[in-house]
Amino acid sequence: MVLAFDFGARRIGVAVGQTRTGSASAASTLPAHSGKPDWTAVLACVREWAPTRLLVGVPYNMDGSDTSTTDACRAFGEELSRRCSLPVEFVDERLTSTAAYDELRDARRSGARTRRIRREDIDANAARLILETWLRARSGG
């Protein structure tokens, strides 16, 4: 079991995945306040899913340079590893929020999704894309 996090100043998207099946699903969105995670909620999520590995998306500019939030994402991952005593891997999350929104918008247009798209939906789906990126890299694809 693997958990992936899309860290943000207001919300943290969470996805869960299986290395055996190569599957990933959006799981939830946890609160953050002014860039500070709600650690009680984060740790409860980790306890609930009992993963063996954690992933944290790290944003980069298209040229590979750090963004204004890259350091905060790394700091979140380091603290997450410390608090959970689990390995954390960082995954390049360039454009995942845009791709997550595009997927949700297309599903809504096609009728596969009936309710409106919320920011929480985008964050959880961005975490799913982070996890899928990691699974593909792990399998050599």
Short mmCIF file of C-alpha atoms in Angstrom, two decimals:
data_model
loop_
_atom_site.label_atom_id
_atom_site.label_comp_id
_atom_site.label_asym_id
_atom_site.label_seq_id
_atom_site.Cartn_x
_atom_site.Cartn_y
_atom_site.Cartn_z
CA MET A 1 0.00 0.00 0.00
CA VAL A 2 1.29 3.44 -0.97
CA LEU A 3 -0.12 6.86 -0.06
CA ALA A 4 0.56 9.92 -2.21
CA PHE A 5 0.14 13.51 -1.09
CA ASP A 6 -0.41 16.67 -3.14
CA PHE A 7 0.61 19.29 -0.56
CA GLY A 8 -0.88 22.78 -0.74
CA ALA A 9 -1.24 25.82 1.48
CA ARG A 10 -4.97 25.15 2.07
CA ARG A 11 -5.51 21.49 1.21
CA ILE A 12 -3.58 18.25 0.87
CA GLY A 13 -4.83 15.81 -1.72
CA VAL A 14 -4.43 12.12 -0.87
CA ALA A 15 -4.41 9.07 -3.12
CA VAL A 16 -3.96 5.40 -2.32
CA GLY A 17 -2.36 2.79 -4.53
CA GLN A 18 -1.26 -0.81 -4.78
CA THR A 19 2.13 -1.75 -6.16
CA ARG A 20 0.93 -5.29 -6.87
CA THR A 21 -1.89 -4.21 -9.18
CA GLY A 22 -0.42 -0.89 -10.28
CA SER A 23 -3.68 0.85 -9.39
CA ALA A 24 -4.22 4.28 -7.86
CA SER A 25 -7.36 6.03 -6.61
CA ALA A 26 -8.10 9.47 -5.24
CA ALA A 27 -8.85 8.99 -1.54
CA SER A 28 -9.52 12.29 0.21
CA THR A 29 -8.45 15.83 0.88
CA LEU A 30 -7.01 16.90 4.22
CA PRO A 31 -6.94 20.42 5.64
CA ALA A 32 -3.95 22.73 5.79
CA HIS A 33 -4.00 26.24 7.22
CA SER A 34 -1.69 28.89 5.80
CA GLY A 35 0.72 26.20 4.62
CA LYS A 36 0.65 24.24 7.87
CA PRO A 37 -0.74 20.70 7.62
CA ASP A 38 -3.37 19.50 10.06
CA TRP A 39 -1.02 16.83 11.40
CA THR A 40 -3.79 15.15 13.39
CA ALA A 41 -5.72 14.55 10.16
CA VAL A 42 -2.60 13.55 8.22
CA LEU A 43 -1.51 11.02 10.83
CA ALA A 44 -5.05 9.62 11.14
CA CYS A 45 -5.08 9.10 7.35
CA VAL A 46 -1.74 7.29 7.48
CA ARG A 47 -2.97 5.07 10.33
CA GLU A 48 -6.20 4.30 8.45
CA TRP A 49 -4.47 3.16 5.26
CA ALA A 50 -1.34 1.67 6.90
CA PRO A 51 0.96 2.22 3.90
CA THR A 52 4.49 0.91 3.61
CA ARG A 53 5.64 3.93 1.59
CA LEU A 54 4.65 7.58 1.23
CA LEU A 55 4.96 9.83 -1.81
CA VAL A 56 4.94 13.61 -1.89
CA GLY A 57 4.55 15.58 -5.07
CA VAL A 58 7.12 18.33 -5.60
CA PRO A 59 6.36 21.12 -8.06
CA TYR A 60 8.94 22.37 -10.52
CA ASN A 61 8.82 24.99 -13.23
CA MET A 62 8.82 23.69 -16.79
CA ASP A 63 12.57 24.38 -17.01
CA GLY A 64 13.16 22.15 -13.95
CA SER A 65 13.85 24.98 -11.51
CA ASP A 66 12.15 25.18 -8.14
CA THR A 67 8.83 26.98 -7.75
CA SER A 68 7.83 29.17 -4.82
CA THR A 69 6.30 26.08 -3.12
CA THR A 70 8.99 23.46 -3.83
CA ASP A 71 10.74 23.96 -0.47
CA ALA A 72 7.44 23.77 1.46
CA CYS A 73 6.58 20.47 -0.24
CA ARG A 74 9.99 19.03 0.57
CA ALA A 75 9.68 20.19 4.19
CA PHE A 76 6.23 18.55 4.41
CA GLY A 77 7.68 15.28 3.10
CA GLU A 78 10.60 15.35 5.51
CA GLU A 79 8.32 16.02 8.49
CA LEU A 80 5.89 13.35 7.28
CA SER A 81 8.69 10.79 7.20
CA ARG A 82 9.85 11.80 10.66
CA ARG A 83 6.37 11.66 12.20
CA CYS A 84 5.36 8.39 10.53
CA SER A 85 8.71 6.59 10.53
CA LEU A 86 8.09 5.61 6.93
CA PRO A 87 10.11 6.21 3.78
CA VAL A 88 9.02 9.20 1.70
CA GLU A 89 9.82 9.55 -1.97
CA PHE A 90 9.46 12.82 -3.81
CA VAL A 91 7.77 12.77 -7.22
CA ASP A 92 7.88 15.48 -9.88
CA GLU A 93 4.35 16.81 -10.02
CA ARG A 94 4.64 19.29 -12.88
CA LEU A 95 1.20 20.05 -14.29
CA THR A 96 -0.66 17.42 -12.22
CA SER A 97 -3.27 19.89 -10.96
CA THR A 98 -3.96 21.03 -14.52
CA ALA A 99 -4.20 17.44 -15.75
CA ALA A 100 -6.44 16.50 -12.80
CA TYR A 101 -8.82 19.36 -13.58
CA ASP A 102 -8.85 18.48 -17.29
CA GLU A 103 -9.76 14.84 -16.50
CA LEU A 104 -12.56 15.87 -14.14
CA ARG A 105 -13.89 18.44 -16.64
CA ASP A 106 -13.91 15.85 -19.42
CA ALA A 107 -15.73 13.36 -17.18
CA ARG A 108 -18.34 15.99 -16.37
CA ARG A 109 -18.79 16.91 -20.03
CA SER A 110 -19.26 13.27 -21.00
CA GLY A 111 -21.83 12.71 -18.25
CA ALA A 112 -19.59 10.25 -16.35
CA ARG A 113 -19.46 12.78 -13.52
CA THR A 114 -22.63 14.56 -12.51
CA ARG A 115 -21.60 16.84 -9.68
CA ARG A 116 -19.60 20.01 -10.07
CA ILE A 117 -15.83 19.99 -9.74
CA ARG A 118 -14.58 21.18 -6.37
CA ARG A 119 -11.03 22.20 -5.49
CA GLU A 120 -10.88 19.20 -3.16
CA ASP A 121 -11.62 16.91 -6.12
CA ILE A 122 -8.76 18.44 -8.09
CA ASP A 123 -6.31 18.02 -5.19
CA ALA A 124 -7.20 14.36 -4.56
CA ASN A 125 -7.00 13.60 -8.29
CA ALA A 126 -3.66 15.40 -8.54
CA ALA A 127 -2.41 13.07 -5.77
CA ARG A 128 -3.68 10.12 -7.85
CA LEU A 129 -1.69 11.37 -10.84
CA ILE A 130 1.43 11.73 -8.66
CA LEU A 131 0.97 8.12 -7.59
CA GLU A 132 0.38 6.92 -11.14
CA THR A 133 3.57 8.72 -12.24
CA TRP A 134 5.51 6.88 -9.52
CA LEU A 135 3.93 3.52 -10.40
CA ARG A 136 4.81 3.96 -14.09
CA ALA A 137 8.42 4.91 -13.27
CA ARG A 138 8.68 1.93 -10.90
CA SER A 139 7.47 -0.49 -13.57
CA GLY A 140 9.78 0.98 -16.18
CA GLY A 141 6.89 2.43 -18.19
#
